[in-house]
mmCIF file of C-alpha atoms and ligand atoms in Angstrom:
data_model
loop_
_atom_site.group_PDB
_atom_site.id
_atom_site.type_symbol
_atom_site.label_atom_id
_atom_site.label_comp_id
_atom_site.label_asym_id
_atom_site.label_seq_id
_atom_site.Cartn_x
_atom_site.Cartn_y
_atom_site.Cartn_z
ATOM 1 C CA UNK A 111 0.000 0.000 0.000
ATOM 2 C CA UNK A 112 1.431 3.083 -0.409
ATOM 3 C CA UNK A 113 1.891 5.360 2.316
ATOM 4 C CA UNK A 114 3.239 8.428 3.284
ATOM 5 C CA UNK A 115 6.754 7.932 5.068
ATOM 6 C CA UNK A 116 9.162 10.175 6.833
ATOM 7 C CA UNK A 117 12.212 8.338 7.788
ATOM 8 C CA UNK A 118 15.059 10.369 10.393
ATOM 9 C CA UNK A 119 18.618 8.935 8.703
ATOM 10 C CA UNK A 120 20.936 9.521 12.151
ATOM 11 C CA UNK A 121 23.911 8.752 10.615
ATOM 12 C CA UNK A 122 26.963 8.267 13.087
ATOM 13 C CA UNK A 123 26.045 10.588 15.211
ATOM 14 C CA UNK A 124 25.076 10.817 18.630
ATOM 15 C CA UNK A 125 26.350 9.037 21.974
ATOM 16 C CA UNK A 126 23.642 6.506 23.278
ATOM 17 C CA UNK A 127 22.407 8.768 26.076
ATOM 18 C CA UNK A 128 22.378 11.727 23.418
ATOM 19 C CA UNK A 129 20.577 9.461 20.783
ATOM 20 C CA UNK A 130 17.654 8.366 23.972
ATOM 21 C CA UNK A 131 17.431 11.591 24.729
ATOM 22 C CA UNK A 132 16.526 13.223 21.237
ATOM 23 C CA UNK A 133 14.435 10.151 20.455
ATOM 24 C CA UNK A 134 11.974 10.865 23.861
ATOM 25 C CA UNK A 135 11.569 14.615 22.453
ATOM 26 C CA UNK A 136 10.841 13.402 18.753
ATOM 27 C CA UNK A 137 8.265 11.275 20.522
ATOM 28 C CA UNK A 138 6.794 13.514 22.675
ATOM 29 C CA UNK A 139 6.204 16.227 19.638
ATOM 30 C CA UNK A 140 4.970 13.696 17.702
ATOM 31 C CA UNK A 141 2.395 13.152 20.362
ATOM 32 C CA UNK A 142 1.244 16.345 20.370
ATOM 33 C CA UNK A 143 1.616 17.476 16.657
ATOM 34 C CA UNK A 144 1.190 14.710 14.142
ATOM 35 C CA UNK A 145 -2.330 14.065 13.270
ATOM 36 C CA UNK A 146 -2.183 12.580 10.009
ATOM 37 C CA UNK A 147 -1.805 9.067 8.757
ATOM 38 C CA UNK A 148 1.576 9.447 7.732
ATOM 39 C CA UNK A 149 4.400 7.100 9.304
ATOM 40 C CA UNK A 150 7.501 8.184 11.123
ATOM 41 C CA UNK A 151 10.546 6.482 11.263
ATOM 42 C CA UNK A 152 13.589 6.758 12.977
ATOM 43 C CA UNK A 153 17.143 5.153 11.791
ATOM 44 C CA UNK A 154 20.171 5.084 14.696
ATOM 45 C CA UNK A 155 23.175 3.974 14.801
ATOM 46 C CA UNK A 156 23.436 -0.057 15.548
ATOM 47 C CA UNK A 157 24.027 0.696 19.121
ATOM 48 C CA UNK A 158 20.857 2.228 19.615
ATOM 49 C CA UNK A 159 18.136 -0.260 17.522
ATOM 50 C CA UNK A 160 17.244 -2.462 21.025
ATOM 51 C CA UNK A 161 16.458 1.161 23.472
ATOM 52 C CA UNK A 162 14.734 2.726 21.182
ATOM 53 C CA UNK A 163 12.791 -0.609 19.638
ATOM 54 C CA UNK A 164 11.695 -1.385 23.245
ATOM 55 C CA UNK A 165 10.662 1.984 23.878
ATOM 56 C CA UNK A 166 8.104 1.969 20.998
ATOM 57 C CA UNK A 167 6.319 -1.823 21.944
ATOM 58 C CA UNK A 168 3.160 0.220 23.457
ATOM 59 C CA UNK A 169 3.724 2.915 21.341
ATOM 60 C CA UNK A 170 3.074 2.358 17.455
ATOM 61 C CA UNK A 171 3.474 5.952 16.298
ATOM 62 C CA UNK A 172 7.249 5.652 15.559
ATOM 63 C CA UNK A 173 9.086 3.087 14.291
ATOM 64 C CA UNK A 174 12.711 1.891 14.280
ATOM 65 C CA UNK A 175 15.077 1.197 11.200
ATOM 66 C CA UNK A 176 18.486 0.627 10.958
ATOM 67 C CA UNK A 177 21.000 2.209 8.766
ATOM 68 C CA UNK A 178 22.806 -0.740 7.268
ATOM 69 C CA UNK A 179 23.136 -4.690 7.475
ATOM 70 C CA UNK A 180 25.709 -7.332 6.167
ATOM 71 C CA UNK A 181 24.101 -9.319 3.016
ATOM 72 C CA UNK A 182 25.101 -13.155 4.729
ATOM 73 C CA UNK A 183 22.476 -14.649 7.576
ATOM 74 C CA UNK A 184 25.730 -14.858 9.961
ATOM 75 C CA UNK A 185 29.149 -16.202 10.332
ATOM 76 C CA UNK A 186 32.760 -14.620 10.555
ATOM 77 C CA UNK A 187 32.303 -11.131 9.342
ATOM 78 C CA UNK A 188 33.722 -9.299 12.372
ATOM 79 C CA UNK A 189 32.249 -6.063 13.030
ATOM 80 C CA UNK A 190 29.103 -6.829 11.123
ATOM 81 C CA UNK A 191 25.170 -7.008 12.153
ATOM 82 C CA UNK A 192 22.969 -9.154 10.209
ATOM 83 C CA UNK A 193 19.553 -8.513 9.490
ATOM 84 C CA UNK A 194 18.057 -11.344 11.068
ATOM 85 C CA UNK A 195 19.816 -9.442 14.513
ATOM 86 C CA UNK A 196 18.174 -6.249 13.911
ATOM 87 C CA UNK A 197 14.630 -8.117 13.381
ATOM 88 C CA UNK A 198 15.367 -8.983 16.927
ATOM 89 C CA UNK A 199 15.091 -6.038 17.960
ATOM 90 C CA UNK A 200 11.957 -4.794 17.246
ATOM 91 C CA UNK A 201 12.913 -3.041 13.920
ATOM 92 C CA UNK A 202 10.802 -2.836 11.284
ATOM 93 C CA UNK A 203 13.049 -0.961 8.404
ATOM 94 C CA UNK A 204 16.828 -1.155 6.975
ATOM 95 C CA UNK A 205 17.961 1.505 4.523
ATOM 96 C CA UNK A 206 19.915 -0.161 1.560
ATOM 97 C CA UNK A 207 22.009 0.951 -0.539
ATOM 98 C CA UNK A 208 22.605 5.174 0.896
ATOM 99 C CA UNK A 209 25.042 6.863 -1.313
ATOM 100 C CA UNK A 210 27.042 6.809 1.662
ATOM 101 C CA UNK A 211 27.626 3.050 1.665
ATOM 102 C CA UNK A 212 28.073 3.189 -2.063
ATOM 103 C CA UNK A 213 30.617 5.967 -2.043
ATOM 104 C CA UNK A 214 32.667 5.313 1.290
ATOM 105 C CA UNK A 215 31.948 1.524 1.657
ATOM 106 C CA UNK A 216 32.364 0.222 -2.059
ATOM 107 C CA UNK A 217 28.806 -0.921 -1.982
ATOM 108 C CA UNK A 218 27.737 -1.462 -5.508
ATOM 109 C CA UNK A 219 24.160 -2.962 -7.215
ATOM 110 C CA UNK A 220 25.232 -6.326 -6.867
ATOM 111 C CA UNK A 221 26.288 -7.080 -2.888
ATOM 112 C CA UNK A 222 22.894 -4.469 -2.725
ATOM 113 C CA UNK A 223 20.665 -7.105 -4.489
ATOM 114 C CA UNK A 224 21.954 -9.434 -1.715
ATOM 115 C CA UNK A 225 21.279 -7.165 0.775
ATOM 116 C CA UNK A 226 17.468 -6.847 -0.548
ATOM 117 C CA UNK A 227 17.281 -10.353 -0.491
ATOM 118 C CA UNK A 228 18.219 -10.914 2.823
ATOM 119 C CA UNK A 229 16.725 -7.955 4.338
ATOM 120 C CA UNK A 230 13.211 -9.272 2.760
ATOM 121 C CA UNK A 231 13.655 -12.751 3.904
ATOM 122 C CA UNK A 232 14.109 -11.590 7.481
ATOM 123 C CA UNK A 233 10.154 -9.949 7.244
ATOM 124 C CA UNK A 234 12.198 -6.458 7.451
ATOM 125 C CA UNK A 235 11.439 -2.903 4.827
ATOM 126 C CA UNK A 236 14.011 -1.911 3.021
ATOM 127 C CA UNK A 237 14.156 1.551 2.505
ATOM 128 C CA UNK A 238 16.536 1.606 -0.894
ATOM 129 C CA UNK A 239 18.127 4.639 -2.085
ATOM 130 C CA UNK A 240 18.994 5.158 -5.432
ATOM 131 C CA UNK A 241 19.662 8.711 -7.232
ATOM 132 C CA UNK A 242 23.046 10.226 -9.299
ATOM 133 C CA UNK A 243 25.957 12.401 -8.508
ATOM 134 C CA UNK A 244 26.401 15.711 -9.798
ATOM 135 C CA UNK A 245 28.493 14.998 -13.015
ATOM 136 C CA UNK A 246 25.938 12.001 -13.775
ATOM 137 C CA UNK A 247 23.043 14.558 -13.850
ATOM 138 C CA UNK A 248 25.597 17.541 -15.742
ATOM 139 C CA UNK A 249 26.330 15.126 -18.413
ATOM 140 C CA UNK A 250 22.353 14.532 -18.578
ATOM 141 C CA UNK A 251 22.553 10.670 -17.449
ATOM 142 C CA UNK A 252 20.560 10.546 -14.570
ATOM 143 C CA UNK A 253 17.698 8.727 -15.760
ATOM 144 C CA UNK A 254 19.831 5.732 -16.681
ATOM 145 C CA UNK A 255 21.818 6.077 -13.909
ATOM 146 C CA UNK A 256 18.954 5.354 -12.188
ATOM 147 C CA UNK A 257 17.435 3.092 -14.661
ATOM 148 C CA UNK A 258 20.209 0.910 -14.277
ATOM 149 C CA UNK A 259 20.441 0.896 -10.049
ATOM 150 C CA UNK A 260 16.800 -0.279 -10.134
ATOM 151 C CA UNK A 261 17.885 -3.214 -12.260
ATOM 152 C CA UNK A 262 20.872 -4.567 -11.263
ATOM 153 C CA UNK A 263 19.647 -4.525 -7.372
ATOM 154 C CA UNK A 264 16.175 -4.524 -7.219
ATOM 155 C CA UNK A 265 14.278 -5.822 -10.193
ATOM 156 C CA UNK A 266 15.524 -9.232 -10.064
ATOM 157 C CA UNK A 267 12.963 -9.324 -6.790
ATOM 158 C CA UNK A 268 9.367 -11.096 -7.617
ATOM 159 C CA UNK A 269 6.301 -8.905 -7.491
ATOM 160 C CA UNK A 270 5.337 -9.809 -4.057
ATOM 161 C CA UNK A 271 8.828 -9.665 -3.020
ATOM 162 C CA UNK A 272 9.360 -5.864 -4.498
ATOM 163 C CA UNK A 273 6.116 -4.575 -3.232
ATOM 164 C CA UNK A 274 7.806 -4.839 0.251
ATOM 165 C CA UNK A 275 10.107 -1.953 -0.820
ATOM 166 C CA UNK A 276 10.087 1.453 -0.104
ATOM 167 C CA UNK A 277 12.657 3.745 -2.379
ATOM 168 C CA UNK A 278 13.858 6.781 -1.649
ATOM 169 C CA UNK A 279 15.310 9.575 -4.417
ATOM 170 C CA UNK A 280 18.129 10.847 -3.160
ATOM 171 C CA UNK A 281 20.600 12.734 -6.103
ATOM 172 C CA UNK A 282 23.944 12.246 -4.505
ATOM 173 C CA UNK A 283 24.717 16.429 -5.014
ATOM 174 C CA UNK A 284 21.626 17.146 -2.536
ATOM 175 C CA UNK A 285 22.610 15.389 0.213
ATOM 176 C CA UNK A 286 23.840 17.282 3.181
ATOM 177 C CA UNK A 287 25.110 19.921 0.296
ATOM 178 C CA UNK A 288 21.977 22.506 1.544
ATOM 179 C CA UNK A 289 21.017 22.261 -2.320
ATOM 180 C CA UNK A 290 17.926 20.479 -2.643
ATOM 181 C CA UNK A 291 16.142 19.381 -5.794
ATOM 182 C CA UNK A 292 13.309 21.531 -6.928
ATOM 183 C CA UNK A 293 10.038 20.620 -6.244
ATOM 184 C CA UNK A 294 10.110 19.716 -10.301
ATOM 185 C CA UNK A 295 13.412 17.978 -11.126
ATOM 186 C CA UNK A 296 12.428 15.564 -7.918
ATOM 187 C CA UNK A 297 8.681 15.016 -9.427
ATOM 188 C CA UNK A 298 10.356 14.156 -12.930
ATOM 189 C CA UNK A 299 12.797 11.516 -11.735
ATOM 190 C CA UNK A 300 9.973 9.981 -9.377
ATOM 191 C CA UNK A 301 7.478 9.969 -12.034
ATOM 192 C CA UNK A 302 10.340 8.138 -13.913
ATOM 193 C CA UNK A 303 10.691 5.321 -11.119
ATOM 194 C CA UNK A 304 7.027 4.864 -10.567
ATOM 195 C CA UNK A 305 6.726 4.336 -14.627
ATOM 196 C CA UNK A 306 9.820 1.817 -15.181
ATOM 197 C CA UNK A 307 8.201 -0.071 -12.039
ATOM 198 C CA UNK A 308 5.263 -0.013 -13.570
ATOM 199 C CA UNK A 309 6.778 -1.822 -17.110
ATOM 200 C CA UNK A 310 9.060 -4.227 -14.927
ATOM 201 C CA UNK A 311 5.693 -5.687 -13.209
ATOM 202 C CA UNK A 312 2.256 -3.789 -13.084
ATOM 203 C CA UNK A 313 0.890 -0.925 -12.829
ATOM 204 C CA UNK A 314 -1.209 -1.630 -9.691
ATOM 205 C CA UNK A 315 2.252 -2.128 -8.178
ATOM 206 C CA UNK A 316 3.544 1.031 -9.423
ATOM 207 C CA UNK A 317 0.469 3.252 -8.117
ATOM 208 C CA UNK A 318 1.252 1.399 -4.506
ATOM 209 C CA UNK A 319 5.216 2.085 -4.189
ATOM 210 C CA UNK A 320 6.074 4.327 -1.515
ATOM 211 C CA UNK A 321 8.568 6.773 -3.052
ATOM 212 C CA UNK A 322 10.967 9.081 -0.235
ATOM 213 C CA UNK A 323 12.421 11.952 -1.785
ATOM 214 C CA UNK A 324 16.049 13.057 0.168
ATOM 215 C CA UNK A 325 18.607 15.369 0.400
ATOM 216 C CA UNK A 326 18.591 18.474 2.750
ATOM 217 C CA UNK A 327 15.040 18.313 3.179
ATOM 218 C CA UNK A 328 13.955 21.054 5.665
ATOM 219 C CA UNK A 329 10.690 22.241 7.525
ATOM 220 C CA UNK A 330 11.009 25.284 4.883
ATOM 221 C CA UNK A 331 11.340 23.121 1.647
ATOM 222 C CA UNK A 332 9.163 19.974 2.761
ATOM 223 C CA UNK A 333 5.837 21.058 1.680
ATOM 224 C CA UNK A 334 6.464 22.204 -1.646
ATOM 225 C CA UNK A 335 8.091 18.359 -2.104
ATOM 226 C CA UNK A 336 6.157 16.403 -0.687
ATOM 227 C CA UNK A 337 3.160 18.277 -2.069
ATOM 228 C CA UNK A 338 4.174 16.518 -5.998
ATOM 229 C CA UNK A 339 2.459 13.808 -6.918
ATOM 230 C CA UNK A 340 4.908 10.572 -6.972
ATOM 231 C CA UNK A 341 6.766 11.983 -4.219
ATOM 232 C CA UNK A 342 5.094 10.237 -0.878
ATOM 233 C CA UNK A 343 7.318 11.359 1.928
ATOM 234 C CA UNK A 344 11.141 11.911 3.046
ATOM 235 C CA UNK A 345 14.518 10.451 4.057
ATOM 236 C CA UNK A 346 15.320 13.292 6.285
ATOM 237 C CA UNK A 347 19.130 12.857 7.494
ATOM 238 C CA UNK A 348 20.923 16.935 9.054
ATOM 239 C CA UNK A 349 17.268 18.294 9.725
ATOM 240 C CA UNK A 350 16.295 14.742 11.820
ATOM 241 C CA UNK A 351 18.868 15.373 14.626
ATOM 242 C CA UNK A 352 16.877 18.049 15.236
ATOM 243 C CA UNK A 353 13.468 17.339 17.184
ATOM 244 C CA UNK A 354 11.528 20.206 16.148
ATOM 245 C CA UNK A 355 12.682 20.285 12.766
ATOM 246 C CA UNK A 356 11.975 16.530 12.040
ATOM 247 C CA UNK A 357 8.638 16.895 13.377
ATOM 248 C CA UNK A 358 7.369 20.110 11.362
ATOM 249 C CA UNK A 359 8.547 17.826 8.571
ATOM 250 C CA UNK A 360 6.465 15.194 9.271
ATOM 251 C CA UNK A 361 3.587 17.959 10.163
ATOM 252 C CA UNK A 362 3.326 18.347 6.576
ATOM 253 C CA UNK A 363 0.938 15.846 6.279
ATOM 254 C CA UNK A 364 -1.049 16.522 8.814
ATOM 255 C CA UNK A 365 -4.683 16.207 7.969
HETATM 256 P P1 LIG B 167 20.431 15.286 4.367
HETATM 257 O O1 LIG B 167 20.667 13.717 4.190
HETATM 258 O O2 LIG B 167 18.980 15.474 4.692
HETATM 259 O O3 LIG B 167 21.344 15.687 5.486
HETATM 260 O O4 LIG B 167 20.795 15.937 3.067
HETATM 261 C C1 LIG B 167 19.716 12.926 3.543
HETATM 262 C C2 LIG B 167 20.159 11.491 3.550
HETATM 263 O O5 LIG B 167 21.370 11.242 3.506
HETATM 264 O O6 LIG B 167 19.330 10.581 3.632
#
């Protein structure tokens, strides 16, 4: 079904009394200031997933993703977290495939198909990003840039396999740059995603993806993006460290 999402990307940031602390004021606003149907999510660091996941049991307004996960069930990958370990948690969501992993982590589309595998065979969301860098969208490649991420990751994945997947947009040059996409180059490349998921397996399917839009998305520029058509919500990474900020971006669809 498709929803509207805002996901909180932490990064590597805050110390585990910092990260319980800003996580009890995100959930307190929301409380009081998110009236819609829209879903919130918040990504930590690994050390955080089993405080936060236990704080929302009795409370189903927020939920808990993590920001990464190795691709094999377990074994001798020191320093790794499987996904069947964050399910234990209480964790409902993984991101896959952030530019971040991609650029400072080697990631490419194939280890990120096996991510989506096993992240899907653990009952787990995967929130995968996909979008181009600067000189990809300069030289006018973008769309097959894209194109081309969806396909060698994701569209191996059987219908009722990829309708567990939530993208997210993110162009590589928007992310924590302060330039964000306009309103109309973001519509354009979603429109473009929900159409080649349409070809790969149905329309229906298309019309039901959840598409996130990212890349220094603020409570100033929110509304205007989240107010296009294809694009149904955020991954929110500088502006989610901030309660108050996070939470008049989620506002924005408020009923
Ligand atoms: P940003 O990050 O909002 O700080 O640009 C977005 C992301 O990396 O998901």
């Amino acid at each position: 079904m498709r929803k509207n999402i805002v996901a909180g990307n932490w990064k590597m940031n805050l110390d585990h009394a910092a990260g319980l602390q800003l996580f009890a004021e995100i959930v307190n606003l929301v409380k009081v200031d998110v009236n819609g149907n829209q879903e919130v999510v918040v990504c930590p660091p690994f050390i955080h997933l089993s405080s936060l996941a236990e704080l929302v049991k009795s409370n189903s307004t927020v939920s808990i993703g993590a920001q990464n996960c190795h691709h094999a069930d377990s074994g001798a990958y020191t320093g790794e977290i499987s996904a069947a370990m964050i399910k234990s948690t209480g964790a409902e969501y993984v991101i896959i495939g952030h530019s971040e992993r991609r650029a400072f982590f080697a990631e490419d589309d194939l280890l990120l198909a096996q991510k989506l595998d096993i992240v899907l065979k653990n009952g787990l969301t995967p929130i995968f990003c996909i979008g181009e860098t600067l000189e990809q969208r300069n030289a006018g490649t973008h769309f097959d840039v894209i194109e081309n991420q969806l396909k060698e990751a994701a569209f191996h994945l059987e219908e009722n396999q990829f309708k567990n997947l939530v993208l997210a947009y993110e162009p590589v040059w928007a992310i924590g740059t302060g330039l964000t996409a306009t309103p109309e180059q973001a519509q354009e490349v979603h429109a473009f995603i929900r159409s080649k998921v349409g070809s790969q397996y149905s329309i229906q399917l298309a019309n039901d993806l959840t598409i996130l839009y990212g890349g220094s998305c603020n409570p100033k520029n929110a509304a205007e993006l989240f107010g296009q058509e294809d694009i149904d919500g955020g991954l929110i990474g500088g502006a989610s460290l901030k309660a108050r900020d996070f939470v008049d971006i989620i506002k924005v669809f408020n009923s």
